[in-house]
Coordinates of C-alpha atoms and ligand atoms in Angstrom, one line a residue:
X1 CA 0.0 0.0 0.0
X2 CA 1.2 3.5 -0.8
X3 CA 0.4 6.7 1.0
X4 CA 2.0 9.0 -1.4
X5 CA 1.2 7.3 -4.7
X6 CA 1.7 10.3 -6.9
X7 CA 5.2 11.1 -5.6
X8 CA 8.2 9.3 -7.1
X9 CA 11.6 9.0 -5.6
X10 CA 13.0 12.6 -5.4
X11 CA 16.2 12.9 -7.3
X12 CA 18.8 15.6 -7.9
X13 CA 18.0 17.3 -11.2
X14 CA 19.8 20.6 -10.8
X15 CA 18.5 24.2 -10.7
X16 CA 17.3 24.2 -14.3
X17 CA 14.8 21.4 -13.6
X18 CA 11.1 22.3 -13.7
X19 CA 10.1 19.2 -11.8
X20 CA 8.9 20.5 -8.4
X21 CA 9.6 17.1 -6.9
X22 CA 13.4 17.2 -7.5
X23 CA 16.4 18.6 -5.7
X24 CA 17.8 21.6 -7.3
X25 CA 21.0 21.9 -5.1
X26 CA 21.0 18.9 -2.9
X27 CA 23.1 16.3 -4.7
X28 CA 23.7 13.6 -2.1
X29 CA 26.7 12.1 -3.8
X30 CA 28.4 15.4 -4.7
X31 CA 31.7 15.7 -2.8
X32 CA 32.3 19.0 -1.1
X33 CA 35.3 19.6 1.0
X34 CA 36.2 15.9 1.1
X35 CA 32.8 14.5 2.1
X36 CA 29.5 13.9 0.3
X37 CA 26.7 16.3 0.8
X38 CA 24.7 13.4 2.3
X39 CA 27.5 12.9 5.0
X40 CA 27.9 16.6 5.8
X41 CA 24.2 17.4 6.0
X42 CA 22.8 14.2 7.7
X43 CA 19.2 15.2 7.2
X44 CA 16.5 14.0 9.5
X45 CA 12.7 14.0 9.4
X46 CA 10.9 15.0 12.6
X47 CA 8.1 12.5 13.1
X48 CA 5.9 14.8 15.2
X49 CA 5.6 17.6 12.7
X50 CA 5.4 15.4 9.6
X51 CA 3.3 12.4 10.7
X52 CA 1.6 13.2 14.0
X53 CA 0.7 16.9 13.9
X54 CA -2.7 17.9 12.4
X55 CA -2.2 21.6 11.9
X56 CA -4.3 22.7 14.8
X57 CA -3.3 25.9 16.6
X58 CA -4.7 27.7 19.7
X59 CA -7.5 29.2 17.5
X60 CA -8.4 26.6 15.1
X61 CA -8.9 22.9 14.4
X62 CA -6.5 20.7 12.4
X63 CA -6.4 21.2 8.7
X64 CA -4.0 18.6 7.5
X65 CA -5.3 16.1 4.9
X66 CA -3.4 12.9 5.6
X67 CA -4.0 9.5 4.0
X68 CA -3.9 7.9 7.5
X69 CA -6.2 10.6 9.0
X70 CA -9.3 8.4 9.3
X71 CA -7.6 5.8 11.6
X72 CA -7.4 5.9 15.4
X73 CA -5.4 4.2 18.2
X74 CA -2.8 1.6 17.3
X75 CA -4.1 1.3 13.7
X76 CA -3.2 5.0 13.2
X77 CA 0.2 4.5 14.8
X78 CA 1.0 1.6 12.5
X79 CA -0.2 3.4 9.4
X80 CA 2.0 6.4 10.3
X81 CA 5.1 4.1 10.5
X82 CA 4.3 2.7 7.0
X83 CA 3.8 6.2 5.6
X84 CA 7.0 7.4 7.4
X85 CA 9.2 4.8 5.8
X86 CA 7.7 5.5 2.4
X87 CA 8.5 9.2 2.8
X88 CA 12.0 8.5 4.1
X89 CA 12.7 6.3 1.1
X90 CA 11.3 8.7 -1.5
X91 CA 13.3 11.6 0.0
X92 CA 16.3 9.3 0.6
X93 CA 16.7 11.0 4.0
X94 CA 19.2 9.2 6.2
X95 CA 17.7 9.9 9.6
X96 CA 14.5 10.5 11.6
X97 CA 13.6 11.5 15.1
X98 CA 10.6 11.0 17.4
X99 CA 9.1 11.5 20.8
X100 CA 7.6 8.5 22.5
X101 CA 4.1 9.9 22.2
X102 CA 4.5 10.6 18.5
X103 CA 4.8 7.0 17.6
X104 CA 2.4 5.3 19.9
X105 CA -0.8 6.3 21.8
X106 CA -0.6 6.7 25.6
X107 CA -2.4 3.9 27.5
X108 CA -4.5 4.4 30.6
X109 CA -1.5 3.6 32.7
X110 CA 2.3 3.4 32.4
X111 CA 2.2 -0.4 31.7
X112 CA -0.2 0.1 28.8
X113 CA 1.8 2.9 27.4
X114 CA 4.9 0.7 27.5
X115 CA 2.9 -2.1 25.7
X116 CA 1.8 0.3 23.0
X117 CA 5.3 1.5 22.5
X118 CA 6.7 -2.0 22.3
X119 CA 4.3 -2.9 19.5
X120 CA 5.3 0.2 17.4
X121 CA 9.0 0.0 18.2
X122 CA 9.0 -3.6 17.0
X123 CA 7.3 -2.5 13.8
X124 CA 9.9 0.3 13.3
X125 CA 12.7 -2.1 14.0
X126 CA 11.4 -4.4 11.3
X127 CA 11.3 -1.5 8.8
X128 CA 14.8 -0.5 9.8
X129 CA 16.1 -3.9 8.9
X130 CA 15.7 -3.1 5.2
X131 CA 15.6 0.7 5.2
X132 CA 18.6 2.9 4.9
X133 CA 17.1 5.4 7.3
X134 CA 18.4 5.4 10.8
X135 CA 17.3 6.9 14.1
X136 CA 19.1 10.2 14.7
X137 CA 17.5 10.6 18.2
X138 CA 14.5 9.9 20.2
X139 CA 13.2 11.5 23.3
X140 CA 10.4 11.3 25.9
X141 CA 7.6 13.9 25.6
X142 CA 7.6 15.3 29.2
X143 CA 5.4 18.3 28.4
X144 CA 2.0 17.5 26.8
X145 CA 0.2 15.4 29.4
X146 CA -1.5 17.3 32.3
X147 CA 0.7 15.5 34.8
X148 CA 3.6 17.8 33.7
X149 CA 1.6 20.9 34.5
X150 CA 4.2 22.0 37.0
X151 CA 7.2 20.4 35.3
X152 CA 8.7 16.9 34.9
X153 CA 12.1 16.6 36.5
X154 CA 11.5 20.0 38.0
X155 CA 7.9 19.4 39.2
X156 CA 7.1 20.2 42.8
X157 CA 5.7 16.6 43.0
X158 CA 8.1 13.8 43.5
X159 CA 5.7 11.3 41.9
X160 CA 6.0 13.3 38.7
X161 CA 9.8 13.2 38.9
X162 CA 9.6 9.4 39.3
X163 CA 7.1 9.1 36.5
X164 CA 9.3 11.2 34.2
X165 CA 12.3 9.1 35.1
X166 CA 10.4 6.0 34.0
X167 CA 9.6 7.5 30.6
X168 CA 13.3 8.5 30.1
X169 CA 14.4 5.1 31.2
X170 CA 12.1 3.5 28.6
X171 CA 13.3 6.1 26.0
X172 CA 16.9 5.2 26.5
X173 CA 16.0 1.5 26.2
X174 CA 14.1 2.3 22.9
X175 CA 17.1 4.3 21.7
X176 CA 19.4 1.5 22.4
X177 CA 17.1 -1.0 20.7
X178 CA 16.8 1.1 17.5
X179 CA 20.5 2.1 17.5
X180 CA 19.8 5.8 18.0
X181 CA 22.8 8.1 17.6
X182 CA 21.6 10.5 20.3
X183 CA 19.0 11.0 23.0
X184 CA 17.5 14.4 23.4
X185 CA 16.3 16.3 26.5
X186 CA 14.1 19.3 25.8
X187 CA 12.7 20.7 28.9
X188 CA 9.6 22.5 27.8
X189 CA 8.1 22.4 31.2
X190 CA 11.4 22.6 33.1
X191 CA 11.2 26.1 34.4
X192 CA 8.7 28.3 36.1
X193 CA 5.7 30.6 35.5
X194 CA 6.0 32.5 38.8
X195 CA 8.6 32.6 41.4
X196 CA 5.9 33.2 44.0
X197 CA 5.3 29.5 44.2
X198 CA 8.7 28.2 43.0
X199 CA 11.7 26.8 44.9
X200 CA 14.1 27.5 42.0
X201 CA 17.1 26.1 43.9
X202 CA 15.5 22.7 44.6
X203 CA 14.1 22.5 41.1
X204 CA 17.5 23.1 39.5
X205 CA 19.2 20.6 41.8
X206 CA 16.5 18.0 41.0
X207 CA 17.0 18.6 37.3
X208 CA 20.7 17.9 37.7
X209 CA 20.0 14.8 39.8
X210 CA 17.6 13.6 37.0
X211 CA 20.2 14.1 34.3
X212 CA 22.8 12.3 36.3
X213 CA 20.5 9.4 36.8
X214 CA 20.0 9.4 33.0
X215 CA 23.7 9.3 32.4
X216 CA 24.1 6.5 34.9
X217 CA 21.3 4.5 33.3
X218 CA 22.6 5.0 29.8
X219 CA 25.9 3.6 30.9
X220 CA 24.3 0.7 32.8
X221 CA 22.4 -0.5 29.6
X222 CA 25.3 0.3 27.3
X223 CA 23.5 3.0 25.3
X224 CA 26.3 4.6 23.4
X225 CA 24.4 7.5 21.8
X226 CA 25.3 11.1 22.6
X227 CA 23.1 12.7 25.2
X228 CA 21.9 16.2 24.1
X229 CA 20.3 19.2 25.8
X230 CA 18.1 21.3 23.6
X231 CA 18.0 24.9 25.0
X232 CA 14.9 27.1 24.6
X233 CA 14.3 30.2 26.7
X234 CA 10.5 30.1 26.9
X235 CA 7.4 28.6 25.5
X236 CA 5.5 26.8 26.8
X237 CA 6.9 27.8 30.2
X238 CA 7.5 31.5 30.8
X239 CA 11.1 30.9 31.9
X240 CA 12.8 27.7 31.0
X241 CA 16.0 26.7 32.8
X242 CA 17.8 25.6 29.6
X243 CA 17.5 29.2 28.4
X244 CA 20.3 29.1 25.8
X245 CA 23.6 27.3 25.2
X246 CA 25.7 29.5 27.5
X247 CA 23.2 29.2 30.4
X248 CA 22.8 25.5 30.0
X249 CA 26.6 25.0 29.7
X250 CA 27.1 26.7 33.1
X251 CA 24.5 24.6 34.6
X252 CA 26.0 21.4 33.2
X253 CA 29.5 22.5 34.4
X254 CA 28.2 23.4 37.9
X255 CA 26.9 19.8 38.4
X256 CA 29.8 18.0 36.6
X257 CA 27.5 16.9 33.8
X258 CA 29.3 18.7 31.0
X259 CA 31.4 15.7 29.9
X260 CA 28.3 13.7 29.3
X261 CA 26.3 16.1 27.2
X262 CA 26.4 18.1 24.0
X263 CA 23.8 20.5 22.6
X264 CA 21.0 20.2 20.1
X265 CA 20.8 23.7 18.8
X266 CA 17.5 24.8 17.3
X267 CA 17.4 27.9 15.0
X268 CA 14.1 29.2 16.2
X269 CA 15.0 28.7 19.9
X270 CA 18.1 30.8 19.3
X271 CA 16.1 33.7 18.0
X272 CA 13.6 33.4 20.9
X273 CA 16.6 33.8 23.2
X274 CA 17.6 37.0 21.4
X275 CA 20.5 35.4 19.6
X276 CA 21.2 34.5 16.0
X277 CA 21.3 30.8 15.0
X278 CA 24.9 31.3 14.3
X279 CA 25.6 32.7 17.8
X280 CA 24.2 29.6 19.5
X281 CA 26.1 27.3 17.1
X282 CA 29.3 29.3 17.7
X283 CA 28.9 29.1 21.5
X284 CA 28.4 25.4 21.3
X285 CA 31.2 24.8 18.8
X286 CA 34.0 26.8 20.6
X287 CA 33.2 24.9 23.8
X288 CA 33.3 21.5 22.0
X289 CA 29.6 21.0 22.7
X290 CA 28.0 21.1 19.3
X291 CA 26.1 17.9 19.0
X292 CA 23.2 18.2 16.6
X293 CA 20.9 20.8 15.1
X294 CA 17.1 21.3 14.9
X295 CA 17.0 22.9 11.5
X296 CA 14.2 25.3 11.1
X297 CA 13.5 29.1 11.1
X298 CA 11.3 31.5 12.9
X299 CA 9.4 34.6 11.8
X300 CA 10.7 38.1 12.6
X301 CA 7.1 39.3 13.0
X302 CA 5.9 36.6 15.2
X303 CA 7.1 36.1 18.8
X304 CA 6.9 32.4 19.2
X305 CA 8.4 29.2 17.9
X306 CA 6.9 29.0 14.4
X307 CA 9.1 26.0 13.4
X308 CA 9.2 26.9 9.7
X309 CA 11.1 24.9 7.2
X310 CA 14.4 26.6 6.7
X311 CA 14.6 28.6 3.4
X312 CA 16.7 31.7 4.5
X313 CA 20.0 31.2 2.7
X314 CA 21.9 33.6 4.9
X315 CA 20.9 31.5 7.9
X316 CA 21.7 28.2 6.3
X317 CA 25.0 29.5 5.0
X318 CA 26.1 30.8 8.4
X319 CA 24.9 27.7 10.1
X320 CA 26.9 25.5 7.7
X321 CA 29.9 27.7 8.3
X322 CA 29.8 26.8 12.0
X323 CA 29.2 23.1 11.2
X324 CA 32.0 22.9 8.7
X325 CA 34.3 24.7 11.2
X326 CA 33.2 22.1 13.7
X327 CA 34.4 19.3 11.3
X328 CA 30.8 18.2 10.9
X329 CA 28.2 17.1 13.4
X330 CA 29.7 13.8 14.5
X331 CA 26.7 11.6 15.5
X332 CA 24.3 14.5 15.1
X333 CA 22.5 15.7 12.1
X334 CA 20.2 18.4 10.6
X335 CA 16.8 17.5 11.9
X336 CA 13.9 19.3 10.3
X337 CA 12.1 20.2 13.5
X338 CA 9.8 22.1 11.1
X339 CA 6.2 22.0 10.2
X340 CA 4.3 22.9 7.1
X341 CA 2.1 26.0 7.5
X342 CA -1.5 25.3 8.5
X343 CA -2.5 26.4 5.0
X344 CA -0.1 23.9 3.4
X345 CA -2.4 20.9 4.2
X346 CA -1.8 18.8 1.1
X347 CA 0.3 15.6 1.7
X348 CA 2.5 16.8 -1.3
X349 CA 3.5 19.8 0.8
X350 CA 5.4 17.4 3.1
X351 CA 7.7 16.6 0.3
X352 CA 7.9 20.1 -1.1
X353 CA 8.7 21.5 2.3
X354 CA 11.5 19.0 2.9
X355 CA 12.9 19.6 -0.6
X356 CA 13.0 23.3 0.2
X357 CA 14.8 22.8 3.4
X358 CA 17.3 20.3 2.0
X359 CA 18.1 22.5 -1.0
X360 CA 18.5 25.5 1.3
X361 CA 21.0 23.7 3.5
X362 CA 22.8 22.3 0.4
X363 CA 23.3 25.9 -0.8
X364 CA 24.5 26.8 2.6
X365 CA 27.0 24.0 2.5
X366 CA 28.3 25.1 -0.9
X367 CA 28.7 28.7 0.0
X368 CA 30.1 28.1 3.4
X369 CA 32.7 25.7 2.2
X370 CA 33.8 28.2 -0.5
X371 CA 34.1 31.0 2.1
X372 CA 36.2 28.7 4.3
X373 CA 38.4 27.5 1.4
X374 CA 39.1 31.1 0.4
X375 CA 39.7 32.1 4.0
X376 CA 37.4 35.1 3.4
X377 CA 36.6 35.8 7.0
X378 CA 39.5 33.8 8.5
X379 CA 42.1 36.1 7.0
X380 CA 40.2 39.2 8.0
X381 CA 39.9 37.9 11.5
X382 CA 43.5 36.9 11.8
X383 CA 44.5 40.3 10.7
X384 CA 42.1 42.0 13.0
X385 CA 43.6 40.3 16.1
X386 CA 47.2 40.5 15.0
X387 CA 48.2 42.8 17.9
X388 CA 48.0 39.7 20.1
X389 CA 50.7 38.0 18.1
X390 CA 53.6 40.3 19.2
X391 CA 54.7 42.7 21.9
X392 CA 52.3 43.4 24.8
X393 CA 49.5 41.4 23.1
X394 CA 51.6 38.3 23.0
X395 CA 52.5 38.9 26.7
X396 CA 48.8 39.0 27.5
X397 CA 47.8 35.8 25.7
X398 CA 50.9 34.0 27.0
X399 CA 50.2 35.0 30.6
X400 CA 53.2 37.2 31.1
X401 CA 51.3 40.5 31.6
X402 CA 49.9 41.9 34.8
X403 CA 48.3 45.2 35.7
X404 CA 51.8 46.7 36.4
X405 CA 53.2 45.9 33.0
X406 CA 50.0 46.8 31.2
X407 CA 50.0 50.2 33.0
X408 CA 53.6 50.8 32.0
X409 CA 52.7 50.0 28.4
X410 CA 49.6 52.2 28.5
X411 CA 51.7 55.1 29.8
X412 CA 53.9 55.0 26.6
X413 CA 50.9 55.2 24.2
X414 CA 49.9 58.5 22.6
X415 CA 47.2 57.5 20.1
X416 CA 45.8 54.0 19.7
X417 CA 45.2 53.2 16.0
X418 CA 41.9 51.4 15.8
X419 CA 40.8 50.1 12.4
X420 CA 37.4 49.8 10.8
X421 CA 35.6 46.5 11.3
X422 CA 34.3 46.6 7.7
X423 CA 30.9 45.0 8.6
X424 CA 29.1 46.2 5.5
X425 CA 32.0 45.2 3.2
X426 CA 32.1 41.7 4.7
X427 CA 28.3 41.3 4.2
X428 CA 28.7 42.3 0.6
X429 CA 31.4 39.6 0.1
X430 CA 29.0 37.1 1.6
X431 CA 26.4 38.2 -1.0
X432 CA 28.9 37.8 -3.8
X433 CA 29.7 34.3 -2.6
X434 CA 26.1 33.4 -2.4
X435 CA 25.3 34.7 -5.9
X436 CA 28.4 33.2 -7.4
X437 CA 27.7 29.7 -5.9
X438 CA 24.1 29.8 -7.1
X439 CA 25.1 30.6 -10.6
X440 CA 27.9 28.0 -10.7
X441 CA 25.8 24.9 -9.7
Ligands
XLS1 C1 10.0 22.4 20.9 C2 11.2 21.5 20.7 C3 10.9 20.0 20.6 C4 12.2 19.3 20.7 C5 12.0 17.8 21.1 O1 10.1 23.6 20.8 O2 11.9 22.0 19.6 O3 10.3 19.7 19.4 O4 13.0 19.4 19.6 O5 11.3 17.7 22.3
NI2 NI1 13.4 21.1 18.6
NI3 NI1 11.2 24.2 18.7

């Protein structure tokens, strides 16, 4: 049975192609900077947005027309798996991701929920025997159900803490069974809405205890995937503890958890935190903590996580710049934590949206790799900091300077020759590289 009968396997046809169901820039076998596009980009489909979500929003009902939409319960869950592997194969996408509740319905108690999960995980495992698509990461949804109203690991209620631990325990077991490359913690309810009822200190300590127990359990069962924290400053909670990469890193360091975790950086979460996507990737990268990416984009005019498919070529280029500088994403990937707009309700839009996102990141890869190869920004930056390679600057970075020697040096200065940072010029070079790459493909 086919769910997307009218869509054939999507192939690279180049920018001249008029076939909407083809890649214009993403050429999986093309070698860029020593690796294939497929291996640099490591695309992943997010199960929740593509197979589970129905397009409902706080003001309106679901709009999505889905070939599995008439089913319920486990039948629905099974049909989604079938549809998912059909889409993975037609897009030739190497990875996918899911939350436990995306793949199987919750039962009336934990045992029933486990039983439902076991049925669907077995079905997924069967598909994975012959499919090329692997599991990038899975996670436990610790935010939708009313029990998480006051948080999960940071709930005021110890039973919720225990229940959440059970779900993560099961999640790690599923991750191991399906060979997941990573396991994600996104704490949508780990934070507070008002300090008037919140013991922030206890909540944060409990969160650290929870993560340590997860580390211990992963080790106990031999789960060798990378554990990832996905920061987000707010939404649904007013203030989330994993606010951004820098805040989360300090938290991990304080509790000696940093060696066990990396970050899953999401573009729209970066902008919600008042940062650029590139900023968050850079902070993670320079600290050796860049694990994986939730590839999407927000909307400048809307103040929440719109999770749009990434089409902004500046953003994909600067993201790929960081990823290339990182030497790639290791076990991570570019997961389209992105949803088609409510008005894009046709099943074909699922393909067209992924094609748009994949082509946009392929362009980003091409442009970024050229920028790096030509040392466009590198040379500029090296030159900009050259005062640290000699004299007093070298004394500073090599630890020979103190306030006495610095004052003596300062007293000899008459005028300090600052130079222009050339921001506009650098941006115009970026434009040139973008346009040049686009015409050369
Ligand atoms: C929500 C998050 C979520 C995580 C996984 O904003 O992006 O989808 O990626 O729980
Ligand atoms: Ni995400
Ligand atoms: Ni998000």
